[in-house]
Short mmCIF file of C-alpha atoms and ligand atoms in Angstrom, two decimals:
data_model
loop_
_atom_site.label_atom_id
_atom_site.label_comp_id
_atom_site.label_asym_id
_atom_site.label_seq_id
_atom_site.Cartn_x
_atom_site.Cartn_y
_atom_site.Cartn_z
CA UNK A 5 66.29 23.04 11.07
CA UNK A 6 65.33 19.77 12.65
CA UNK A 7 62.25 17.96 11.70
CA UNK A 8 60.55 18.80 15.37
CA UNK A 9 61.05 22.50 14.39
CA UNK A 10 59.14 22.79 11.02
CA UNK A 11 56.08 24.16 10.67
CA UNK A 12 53.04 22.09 8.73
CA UNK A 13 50.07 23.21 7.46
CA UNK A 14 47.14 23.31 9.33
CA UNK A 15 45.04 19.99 10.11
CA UNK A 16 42.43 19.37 6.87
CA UNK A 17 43.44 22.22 4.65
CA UNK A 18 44.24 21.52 0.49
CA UNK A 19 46.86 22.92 -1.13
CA UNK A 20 48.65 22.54 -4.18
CA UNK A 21 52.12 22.21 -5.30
CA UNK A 22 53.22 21.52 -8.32
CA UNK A 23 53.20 19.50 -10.54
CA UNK A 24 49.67 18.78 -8.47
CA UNK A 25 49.29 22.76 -9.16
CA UNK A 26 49.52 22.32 -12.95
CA UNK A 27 46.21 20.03 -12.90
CA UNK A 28 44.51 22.79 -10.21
CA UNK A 29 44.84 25.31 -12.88
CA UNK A 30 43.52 22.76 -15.82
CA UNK A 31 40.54 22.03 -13.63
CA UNK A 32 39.82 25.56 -12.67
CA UNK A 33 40.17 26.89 -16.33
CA UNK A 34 38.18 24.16 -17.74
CA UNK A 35 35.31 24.95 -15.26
CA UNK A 36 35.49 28.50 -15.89
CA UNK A 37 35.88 28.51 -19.46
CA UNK A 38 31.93 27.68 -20.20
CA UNK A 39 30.55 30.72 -17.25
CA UNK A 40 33.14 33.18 -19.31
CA UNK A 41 31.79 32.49 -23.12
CA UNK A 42 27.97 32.34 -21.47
CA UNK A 43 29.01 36.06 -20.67
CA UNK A 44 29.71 36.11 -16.68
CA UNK A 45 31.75 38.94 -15.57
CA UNK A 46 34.42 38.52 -12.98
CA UNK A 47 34.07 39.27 -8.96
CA UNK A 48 36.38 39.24 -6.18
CA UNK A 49 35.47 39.24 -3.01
CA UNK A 50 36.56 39.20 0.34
CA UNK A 51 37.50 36.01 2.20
CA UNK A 52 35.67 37.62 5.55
CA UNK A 53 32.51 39.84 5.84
CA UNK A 54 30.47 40.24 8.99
CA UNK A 55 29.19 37.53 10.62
CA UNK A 56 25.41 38.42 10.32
CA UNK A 57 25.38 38.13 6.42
CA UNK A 58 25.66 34.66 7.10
CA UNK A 59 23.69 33.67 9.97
CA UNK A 60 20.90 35.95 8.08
CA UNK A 61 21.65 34.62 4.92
CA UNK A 62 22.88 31.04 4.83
CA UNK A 63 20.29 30.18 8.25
CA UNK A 64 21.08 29.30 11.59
CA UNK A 65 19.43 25.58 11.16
CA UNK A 66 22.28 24.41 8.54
CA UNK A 67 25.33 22.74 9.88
CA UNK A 68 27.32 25.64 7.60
CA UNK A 69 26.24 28.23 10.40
CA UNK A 70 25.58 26.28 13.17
CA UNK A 71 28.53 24.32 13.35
CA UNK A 72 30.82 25.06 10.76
CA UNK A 73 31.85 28.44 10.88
CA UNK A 74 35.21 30.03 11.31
CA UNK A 75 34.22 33.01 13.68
CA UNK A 76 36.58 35.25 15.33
CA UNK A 77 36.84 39.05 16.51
CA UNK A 78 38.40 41.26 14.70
CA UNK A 79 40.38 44.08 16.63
CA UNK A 80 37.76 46.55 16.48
CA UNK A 81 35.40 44.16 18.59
CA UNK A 82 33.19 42.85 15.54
CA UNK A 83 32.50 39.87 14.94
CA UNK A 84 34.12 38.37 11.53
CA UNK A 85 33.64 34.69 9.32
CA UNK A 86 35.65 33.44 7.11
CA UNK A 87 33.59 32.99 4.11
CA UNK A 88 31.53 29.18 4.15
CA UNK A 89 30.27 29.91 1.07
CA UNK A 90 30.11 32.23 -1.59
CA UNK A 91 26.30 33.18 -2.67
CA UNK A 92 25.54 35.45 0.33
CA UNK A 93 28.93 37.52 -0.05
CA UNK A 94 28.01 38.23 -3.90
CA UNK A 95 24.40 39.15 -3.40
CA UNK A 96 25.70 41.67 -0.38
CA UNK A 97 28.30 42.89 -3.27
CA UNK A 98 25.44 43.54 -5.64
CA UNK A 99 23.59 45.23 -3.41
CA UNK A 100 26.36 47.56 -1.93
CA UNK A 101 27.44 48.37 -4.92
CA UNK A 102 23.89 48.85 -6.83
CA UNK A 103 24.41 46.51 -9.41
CA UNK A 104 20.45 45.44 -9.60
CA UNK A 105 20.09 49.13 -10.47
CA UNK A 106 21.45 47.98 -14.21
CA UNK A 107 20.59 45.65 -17.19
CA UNK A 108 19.21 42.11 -15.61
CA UNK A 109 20.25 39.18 -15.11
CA UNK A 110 23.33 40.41 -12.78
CA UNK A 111 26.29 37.50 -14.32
CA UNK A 112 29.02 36.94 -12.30
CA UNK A 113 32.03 34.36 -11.38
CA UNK A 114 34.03 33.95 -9.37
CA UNK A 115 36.85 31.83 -7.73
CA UNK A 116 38.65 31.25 -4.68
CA UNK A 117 39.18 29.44 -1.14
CA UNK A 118 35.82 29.01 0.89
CA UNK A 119 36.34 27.85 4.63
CA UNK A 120 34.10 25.26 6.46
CA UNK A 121 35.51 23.70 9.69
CA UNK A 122 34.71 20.22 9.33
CA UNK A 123 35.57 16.84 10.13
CA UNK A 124 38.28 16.40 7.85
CA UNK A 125 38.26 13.61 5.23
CA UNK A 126 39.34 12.68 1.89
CA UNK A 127 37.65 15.36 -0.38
CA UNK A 128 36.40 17.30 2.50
CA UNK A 129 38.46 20.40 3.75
CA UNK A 130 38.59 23.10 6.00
CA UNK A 131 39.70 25.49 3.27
CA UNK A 132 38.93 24.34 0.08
CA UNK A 133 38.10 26.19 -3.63
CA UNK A 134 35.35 27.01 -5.49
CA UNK A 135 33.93 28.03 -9.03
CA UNK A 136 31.16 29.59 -8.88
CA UNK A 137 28.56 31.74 -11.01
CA UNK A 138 25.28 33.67 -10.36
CA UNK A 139 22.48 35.01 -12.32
CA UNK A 140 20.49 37.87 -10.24
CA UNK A 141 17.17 39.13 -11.09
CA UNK A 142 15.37 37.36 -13.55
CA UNK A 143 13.25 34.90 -13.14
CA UNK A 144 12.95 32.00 -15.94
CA UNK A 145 12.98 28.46 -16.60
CA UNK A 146 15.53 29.02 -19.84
CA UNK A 147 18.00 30.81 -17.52
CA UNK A 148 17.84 27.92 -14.70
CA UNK A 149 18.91 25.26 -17.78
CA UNK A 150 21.61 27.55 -18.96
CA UNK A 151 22.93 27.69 -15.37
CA UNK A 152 22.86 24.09 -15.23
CA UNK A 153 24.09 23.68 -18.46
CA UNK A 154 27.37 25.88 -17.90
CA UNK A 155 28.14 23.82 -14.84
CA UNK A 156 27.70 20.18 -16.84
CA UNK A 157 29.94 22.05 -19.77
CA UNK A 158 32.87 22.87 -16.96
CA UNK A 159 32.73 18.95 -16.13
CA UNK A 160 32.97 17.50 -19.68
CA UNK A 161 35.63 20.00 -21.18
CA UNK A 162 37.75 18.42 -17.66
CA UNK A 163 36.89 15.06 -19.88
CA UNK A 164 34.31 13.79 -16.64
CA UNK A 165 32.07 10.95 -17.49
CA UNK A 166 31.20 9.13 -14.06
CA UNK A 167 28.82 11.86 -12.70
CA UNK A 168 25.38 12.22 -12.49
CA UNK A 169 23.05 15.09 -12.59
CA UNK A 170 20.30 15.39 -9.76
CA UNK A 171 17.56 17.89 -9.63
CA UNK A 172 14.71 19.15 -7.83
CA UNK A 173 12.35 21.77 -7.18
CA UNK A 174 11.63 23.51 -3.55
CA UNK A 175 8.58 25.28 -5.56
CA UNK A 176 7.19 29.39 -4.85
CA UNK A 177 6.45 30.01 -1.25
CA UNK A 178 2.66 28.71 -1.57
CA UNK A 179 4.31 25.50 -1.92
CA UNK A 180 6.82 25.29 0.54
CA UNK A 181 3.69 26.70 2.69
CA UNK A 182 1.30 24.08 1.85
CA UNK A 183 4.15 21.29 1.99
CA UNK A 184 5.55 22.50 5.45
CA UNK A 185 2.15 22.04 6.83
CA UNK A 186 2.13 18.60 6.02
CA UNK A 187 5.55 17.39 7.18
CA UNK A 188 5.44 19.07 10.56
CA UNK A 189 2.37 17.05 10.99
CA UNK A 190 3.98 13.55 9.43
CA UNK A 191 7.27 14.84 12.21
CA UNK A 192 5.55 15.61 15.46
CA UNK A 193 4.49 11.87 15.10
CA UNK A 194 8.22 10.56 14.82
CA UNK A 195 10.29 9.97 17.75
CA UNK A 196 13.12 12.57 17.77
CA UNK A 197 15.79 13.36 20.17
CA UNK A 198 15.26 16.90 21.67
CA UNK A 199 18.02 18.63 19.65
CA UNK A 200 16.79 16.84 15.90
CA UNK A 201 13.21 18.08 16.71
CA UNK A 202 14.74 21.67 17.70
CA UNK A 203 16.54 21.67 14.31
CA UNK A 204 13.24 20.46 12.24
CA UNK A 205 11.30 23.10 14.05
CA UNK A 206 13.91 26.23 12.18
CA UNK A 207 13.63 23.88 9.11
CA UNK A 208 11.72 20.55 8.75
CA UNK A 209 12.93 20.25 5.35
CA UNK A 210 16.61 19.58 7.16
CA UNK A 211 15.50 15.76 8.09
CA UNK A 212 15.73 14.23 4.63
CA UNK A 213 19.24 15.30 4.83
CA UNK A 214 20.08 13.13 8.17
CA UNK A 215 22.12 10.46 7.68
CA UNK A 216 21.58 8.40 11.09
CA UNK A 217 19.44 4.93 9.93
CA UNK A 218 16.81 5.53 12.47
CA UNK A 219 15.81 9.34 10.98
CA UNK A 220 16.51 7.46 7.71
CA UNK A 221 13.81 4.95 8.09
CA UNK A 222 11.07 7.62 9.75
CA UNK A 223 11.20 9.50 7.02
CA UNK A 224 10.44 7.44 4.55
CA UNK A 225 7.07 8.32 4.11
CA UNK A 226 7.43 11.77 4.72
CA UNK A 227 5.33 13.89 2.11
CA UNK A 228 7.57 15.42 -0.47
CA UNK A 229 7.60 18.96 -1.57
CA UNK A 230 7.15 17.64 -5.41
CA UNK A 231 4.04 16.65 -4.91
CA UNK A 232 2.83 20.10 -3.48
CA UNK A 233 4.23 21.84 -5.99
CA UNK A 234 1.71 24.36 -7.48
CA UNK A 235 0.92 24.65 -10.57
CA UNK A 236 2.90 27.63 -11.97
CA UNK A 237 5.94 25.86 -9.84
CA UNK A 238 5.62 22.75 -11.82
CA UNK A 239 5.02 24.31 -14.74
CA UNK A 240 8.13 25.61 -14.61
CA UNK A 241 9.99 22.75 -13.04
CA UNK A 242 8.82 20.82 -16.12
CA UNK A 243 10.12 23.78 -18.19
CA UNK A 244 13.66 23.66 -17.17
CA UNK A 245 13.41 19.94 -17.90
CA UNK A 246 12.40 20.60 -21.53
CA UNK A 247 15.58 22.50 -21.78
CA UNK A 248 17.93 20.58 -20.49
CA UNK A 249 16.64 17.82 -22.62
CA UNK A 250 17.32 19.80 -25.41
CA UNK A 251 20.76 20.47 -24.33
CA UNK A 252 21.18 17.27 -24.39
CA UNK A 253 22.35 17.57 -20.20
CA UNK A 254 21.11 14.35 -18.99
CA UNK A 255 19.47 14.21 -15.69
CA UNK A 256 17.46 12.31 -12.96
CA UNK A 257 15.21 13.59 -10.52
CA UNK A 258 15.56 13.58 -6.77
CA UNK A 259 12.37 14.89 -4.75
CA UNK A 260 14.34 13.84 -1.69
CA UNK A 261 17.45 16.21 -2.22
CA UNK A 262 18.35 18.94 0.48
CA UNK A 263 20.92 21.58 0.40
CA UNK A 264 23.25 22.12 2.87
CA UNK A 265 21.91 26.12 2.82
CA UNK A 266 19.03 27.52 3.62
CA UNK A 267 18.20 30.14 1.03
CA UNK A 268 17.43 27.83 -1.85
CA UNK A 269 13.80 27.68 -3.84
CA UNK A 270 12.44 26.52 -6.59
CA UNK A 271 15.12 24.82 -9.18
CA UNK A 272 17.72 22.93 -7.10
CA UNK A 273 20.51 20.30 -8.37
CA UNK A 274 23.68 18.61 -7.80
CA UNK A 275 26.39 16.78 -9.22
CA UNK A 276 27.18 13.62 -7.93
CA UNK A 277 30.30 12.08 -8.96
CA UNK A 278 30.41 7.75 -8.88
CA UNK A 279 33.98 7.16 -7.92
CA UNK A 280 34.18 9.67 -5.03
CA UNK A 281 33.00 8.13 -2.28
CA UNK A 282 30.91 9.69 0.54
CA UNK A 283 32.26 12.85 -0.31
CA UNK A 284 30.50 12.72 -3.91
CA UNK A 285 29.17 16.24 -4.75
CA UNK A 286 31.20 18.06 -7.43
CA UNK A 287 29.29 20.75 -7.68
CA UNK A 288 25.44 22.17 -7.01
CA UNK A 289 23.41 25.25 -6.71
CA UNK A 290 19.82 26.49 -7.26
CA UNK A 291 17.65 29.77 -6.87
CA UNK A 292 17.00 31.40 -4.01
CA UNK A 293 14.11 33.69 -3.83
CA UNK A 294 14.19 35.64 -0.92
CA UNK A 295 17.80 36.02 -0.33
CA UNK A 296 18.34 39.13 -2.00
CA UNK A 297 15.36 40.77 0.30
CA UNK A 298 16.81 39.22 3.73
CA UNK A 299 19.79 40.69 3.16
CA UNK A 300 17.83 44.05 2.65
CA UNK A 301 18.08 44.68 -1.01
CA UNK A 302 15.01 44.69 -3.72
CA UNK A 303 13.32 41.71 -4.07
CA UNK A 304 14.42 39.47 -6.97
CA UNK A 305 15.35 36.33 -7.93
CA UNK A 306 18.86 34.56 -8.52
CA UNK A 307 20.01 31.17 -9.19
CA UNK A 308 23.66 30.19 -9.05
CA UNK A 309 25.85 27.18 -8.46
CA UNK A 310 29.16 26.70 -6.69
CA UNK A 311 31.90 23.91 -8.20
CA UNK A 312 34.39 21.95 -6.15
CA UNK A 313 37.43 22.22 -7.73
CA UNK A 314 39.02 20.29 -4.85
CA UNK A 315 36.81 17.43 -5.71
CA UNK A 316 37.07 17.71 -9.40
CA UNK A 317 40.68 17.44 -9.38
CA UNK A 318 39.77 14.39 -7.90
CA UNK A 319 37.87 12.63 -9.56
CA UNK A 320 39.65 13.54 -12.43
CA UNK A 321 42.69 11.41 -10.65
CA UNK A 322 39.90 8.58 -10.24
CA UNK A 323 38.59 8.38 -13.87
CA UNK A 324 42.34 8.39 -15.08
CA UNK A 325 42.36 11.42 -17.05
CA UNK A 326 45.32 13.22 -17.41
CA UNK A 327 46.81 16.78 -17.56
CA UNK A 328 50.11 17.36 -20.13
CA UNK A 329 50.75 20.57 -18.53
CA UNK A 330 54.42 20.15 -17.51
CA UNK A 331 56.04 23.56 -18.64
CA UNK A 332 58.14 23.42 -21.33
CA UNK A 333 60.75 26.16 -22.17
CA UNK A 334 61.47 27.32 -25.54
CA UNK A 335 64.86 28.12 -24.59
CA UNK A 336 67.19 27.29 -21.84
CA UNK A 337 70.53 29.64 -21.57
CA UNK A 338 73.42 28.70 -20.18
CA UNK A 339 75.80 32.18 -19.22
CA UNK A 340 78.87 31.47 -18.28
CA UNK A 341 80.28 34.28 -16.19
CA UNK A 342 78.95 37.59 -14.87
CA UNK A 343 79.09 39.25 -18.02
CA UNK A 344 77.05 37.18 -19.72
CA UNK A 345 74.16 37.03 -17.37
CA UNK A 346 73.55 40.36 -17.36
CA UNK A 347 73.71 39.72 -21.52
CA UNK A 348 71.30 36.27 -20.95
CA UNK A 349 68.80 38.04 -18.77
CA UNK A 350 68.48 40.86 -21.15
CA UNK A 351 68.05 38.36 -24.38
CA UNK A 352 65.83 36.15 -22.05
CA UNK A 353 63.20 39.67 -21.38
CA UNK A 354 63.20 40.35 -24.81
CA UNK A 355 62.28 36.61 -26.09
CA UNK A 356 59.93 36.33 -23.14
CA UNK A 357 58.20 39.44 -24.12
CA UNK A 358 57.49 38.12 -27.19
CA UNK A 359 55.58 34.92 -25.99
CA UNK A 360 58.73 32.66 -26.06
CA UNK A 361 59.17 30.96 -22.98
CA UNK A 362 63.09 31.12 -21.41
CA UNK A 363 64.76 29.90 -18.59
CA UNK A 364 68.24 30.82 -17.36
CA UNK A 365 70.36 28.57 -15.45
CA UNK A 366 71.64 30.51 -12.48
CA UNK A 367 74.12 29.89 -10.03
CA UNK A 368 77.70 28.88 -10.83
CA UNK A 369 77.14 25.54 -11.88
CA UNK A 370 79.50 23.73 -14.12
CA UNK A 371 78.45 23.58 -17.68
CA UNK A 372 77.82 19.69 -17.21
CA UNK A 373 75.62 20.38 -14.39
CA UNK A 374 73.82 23.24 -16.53
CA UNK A 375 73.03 21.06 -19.06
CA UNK A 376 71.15 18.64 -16.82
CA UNK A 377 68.90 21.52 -15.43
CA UNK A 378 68.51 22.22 -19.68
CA UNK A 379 67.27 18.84 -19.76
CA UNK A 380 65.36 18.46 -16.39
CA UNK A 381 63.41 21.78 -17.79
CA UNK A 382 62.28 20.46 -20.78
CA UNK A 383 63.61 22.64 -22.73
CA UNK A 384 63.40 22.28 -26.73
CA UNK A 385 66.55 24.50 -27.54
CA UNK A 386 69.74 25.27 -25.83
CA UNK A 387 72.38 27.81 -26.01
CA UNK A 388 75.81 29.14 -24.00
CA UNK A 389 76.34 32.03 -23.83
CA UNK A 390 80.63 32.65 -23.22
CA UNK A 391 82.28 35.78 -24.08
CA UNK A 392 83.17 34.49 -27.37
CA UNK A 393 79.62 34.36 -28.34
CA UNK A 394 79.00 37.58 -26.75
CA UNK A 395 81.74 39.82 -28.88
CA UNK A 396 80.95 38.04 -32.27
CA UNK A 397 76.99 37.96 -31.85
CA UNK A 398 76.48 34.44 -32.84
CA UNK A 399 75.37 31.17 -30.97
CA UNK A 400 75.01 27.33 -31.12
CA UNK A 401 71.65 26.74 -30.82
CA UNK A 402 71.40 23.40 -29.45
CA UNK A 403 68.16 21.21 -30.05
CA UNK A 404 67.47 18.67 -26.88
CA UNK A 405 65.47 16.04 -29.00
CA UNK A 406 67.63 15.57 -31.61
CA UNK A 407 71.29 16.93 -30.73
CA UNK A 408 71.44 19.19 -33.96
CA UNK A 409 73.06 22.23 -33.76
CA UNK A 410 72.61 25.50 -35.92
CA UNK A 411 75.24 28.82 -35.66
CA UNK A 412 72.17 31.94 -35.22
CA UNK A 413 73.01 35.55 -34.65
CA UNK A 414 71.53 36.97 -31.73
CA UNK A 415 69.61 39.79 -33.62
CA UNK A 416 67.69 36.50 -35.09
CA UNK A 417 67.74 34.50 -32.34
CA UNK A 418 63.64 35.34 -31.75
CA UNK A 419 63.29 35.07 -35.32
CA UNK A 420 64.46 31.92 -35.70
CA UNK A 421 62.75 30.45 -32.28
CA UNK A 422 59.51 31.61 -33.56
CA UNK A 423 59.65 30.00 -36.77
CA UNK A 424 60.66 26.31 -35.43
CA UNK A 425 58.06 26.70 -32.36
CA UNK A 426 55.54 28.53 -34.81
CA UNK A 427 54.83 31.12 -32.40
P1 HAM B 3 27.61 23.79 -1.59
O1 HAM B 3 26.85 22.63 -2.11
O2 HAM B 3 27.66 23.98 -0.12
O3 HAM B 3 27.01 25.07 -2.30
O4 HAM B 3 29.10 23.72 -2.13
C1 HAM B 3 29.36 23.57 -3.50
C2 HAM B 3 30.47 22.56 -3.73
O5 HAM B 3 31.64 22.91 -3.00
C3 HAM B 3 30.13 21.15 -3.26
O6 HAM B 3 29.37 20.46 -4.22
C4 HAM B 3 31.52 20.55 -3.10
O7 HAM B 3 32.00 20.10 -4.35
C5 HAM B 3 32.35 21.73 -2.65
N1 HAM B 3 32.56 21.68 -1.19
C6 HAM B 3 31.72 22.09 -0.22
N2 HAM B 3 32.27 21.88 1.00
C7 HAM B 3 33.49 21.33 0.80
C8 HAM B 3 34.55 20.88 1.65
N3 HAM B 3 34.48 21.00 2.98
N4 HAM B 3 35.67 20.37 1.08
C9 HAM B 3 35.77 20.26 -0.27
N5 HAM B 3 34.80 20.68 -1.12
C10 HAM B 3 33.68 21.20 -0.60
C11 HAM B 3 27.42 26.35 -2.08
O8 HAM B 3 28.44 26.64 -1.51
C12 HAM B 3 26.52 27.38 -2.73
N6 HAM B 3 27.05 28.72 -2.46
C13 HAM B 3 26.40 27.13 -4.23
C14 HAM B 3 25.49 28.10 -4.88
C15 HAM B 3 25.82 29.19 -5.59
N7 HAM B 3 24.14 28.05 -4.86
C16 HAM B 3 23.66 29.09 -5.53
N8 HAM B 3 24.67 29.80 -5.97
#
């Protein structure tokens, strides 16, 4: 096919290939690893749901909905997104599937490809992937510091340094009340294009997060929602402090953070990586109050936080670490003839059964050529397998670092690879 014919991927999507793929899966193990041991069950959701759960649930004033979303008709006539994000799609499983009707907190993780359609840039993608976990229906400062916690665990065990933790709190509703009040009053005096003042109007809270210089410098005074924080809010704000303190999670505050979704209260963060550039978030999260109600379930609490593994892989690339992941094969066997590859692929299921890992070289490549797959592989041991081999039951087992051989049965054969890999 000629070059004009192929097909590429679509504009500002990731995806991996190896060996790239091999750090992917570190990255998303490592950052699973601490939700799974904290006791967060599995959930896998759809990649689409009904448009409403997210225009209800994310709000129409973030960029997310407003701008973002990949919207289409499905062939029934109803409207379908591809999922932005992955909080409002778990909290619609939960209640579907009466989950708050158990023991509380609700823990759950999950994984996958989240869609946005943005400008695309380094680190920012129109389908990119996500860890993420949340905690549904309790409400407490310990379990806010654990969530945090688990997310700053995920980051170290990937061997991150250059990051740093920023938090906030949005406060209970009497705060955000009080607050509003107050900023809608500080905005009505600012001089606002017709569509900025339309968006502050849905959410005022939405014009910290603008990055043009001349919202920038208007808002500098703006009150802050910190210091209307009442005083059970703070209270607890200072709570989850003390315990991340004594996880030793280090932290700053930032009473000027915003989310790019609507549904968060009280406790928010986010993970800023140094070496990333403007796209520097590796991760953030926070409760959110009212969701669970708006999407017409019981009211309770949850607090969650999503992970970009995109972004994570990295920054891993920018603080140098590396991933020895390449796959190395126990065994590499070399049939020669027809015979003995139905003989090879029926030694190679056995050994692979038990844990060993086996390649065969296929095709009818010359035993020289064989040999250079045996070595391109990795492979620690070798062995050909010719019809002389087959009728006495005894190989040369060939080891690629060293050149030794050794005359094994077959019968042994798993025996014997177990004891030199100590499998
Ligand atoms: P978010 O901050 O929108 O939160 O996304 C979480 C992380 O996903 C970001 O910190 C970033 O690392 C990554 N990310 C977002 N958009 C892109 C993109 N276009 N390309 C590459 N990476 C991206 C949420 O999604 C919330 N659902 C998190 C949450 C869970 N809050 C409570 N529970």
């Amino acid at each position: 096919m000629s070059k004009a014919n192929q097909i590429q991927a679509p504009k500002g999507v990731s995806e991996y290939v190896p060996p790239q793929s091999r750090k992917f899966e570190s990255v998303r193990q490592a950052l699973l690893e601490p939700a799974k041991n904290a006791g967060y069950e599995l959930i896998e959701l759809p990649v689409f749901e009904d448009t409403e759960l997210f225009t209800r649930g994310v709000g129409e004033s973030t960029d997310v909905v407003s701008k973002e979303m990949y919207t289409f008709e499905d062939r029934g006539g109803r409207s379908i997104t591809l999922r932005p994000e992955g909080t409002a799609g778990v909290m619609r499983a939960v209640i579907e599937h009466g989950l708050d009707r158990g023991q509380l907190p609700v823990k759950l993780y999950y994984s996958g490809p989240f869609f946005r359609a943005e400008r695309p840039q380094a680190g920012r993608y129109r389908q990119f992937y996500q860890v993420g976990i949340e905690a549904i229906g309790i409400q407490d400062s310990a379990l806010d510091a654990e969530v945090i916690a688990i997310a700053d665990a995920g980051f170290k065990s990937i061997g991150l340094e250059k990051y740093r933790l920023e938090i906030t709190s949005l406060g209970d509703s009497a705060s955000r009340a009080k607050h509003r009040v107050e900023l809608v009053k500080f905005i009505e005096k600012l001089n606002l294009d017709e569509d900025t003042r339309v968006r502050a109007g849905v959410n005022p809270l939405r014009l910290f997060d603008d990055k043009r210089d001349e919202i920038k410098t208007q808002m500098i005074n703006a009150p802050l929602l910190l210091d209307f924080l009442s005083a059970d809010s703070l209270k607890d704000f200072e709570d989850v402090q003390k315990h991340l303190t004594a996880l030793k999670v280090d932290y700053i505050i930032n009473p000027r953070m915003v989310r790019g979704l609507d549904y968060y209260t009280g406790t928010t963060f986010e993970f800023v990586h140094e070496l990333l550039g403007a796209q520097s978030g590796i991760g953030g999260g926070g409760r959110y109050d009212g969701l669970m109600e708006q999407l017409g379930g019981q009211q309770l609490s949850g607090i969650g936080f999503g992970l970009g593994i995109d972004r994570c892989v990295l920054a891993a690339d920018a603080e140098g670490i590396s991933f020895d992941q390449e796959f190395t094969s126990d065994l590499f066997i070399i049939p020669l003839g027809v015979e003995s590859k139905t003989v090879a692929l029926t030694v190679a299921q056995e050994l692979q059964k038990a844990g060993l890992k086996v390649e065969i070289s296929f095709g009818d490549r010359a035993l020289k050529g064989s040999m250079k797959a045996a070595d391109k592989s990795n492979a620690e041991y070798v062995l050909v397998l010719g019809d002389s081999e087959i009728s006495t039951g005894i190989v040369e087992l060939k080891q690629m670092s060293t050149g030794k051989t050794s005359s094994v049965t077959l019968t042994s054969l798993q025996e014997h690879l177990r004891s030199v890999s100590g499998k």
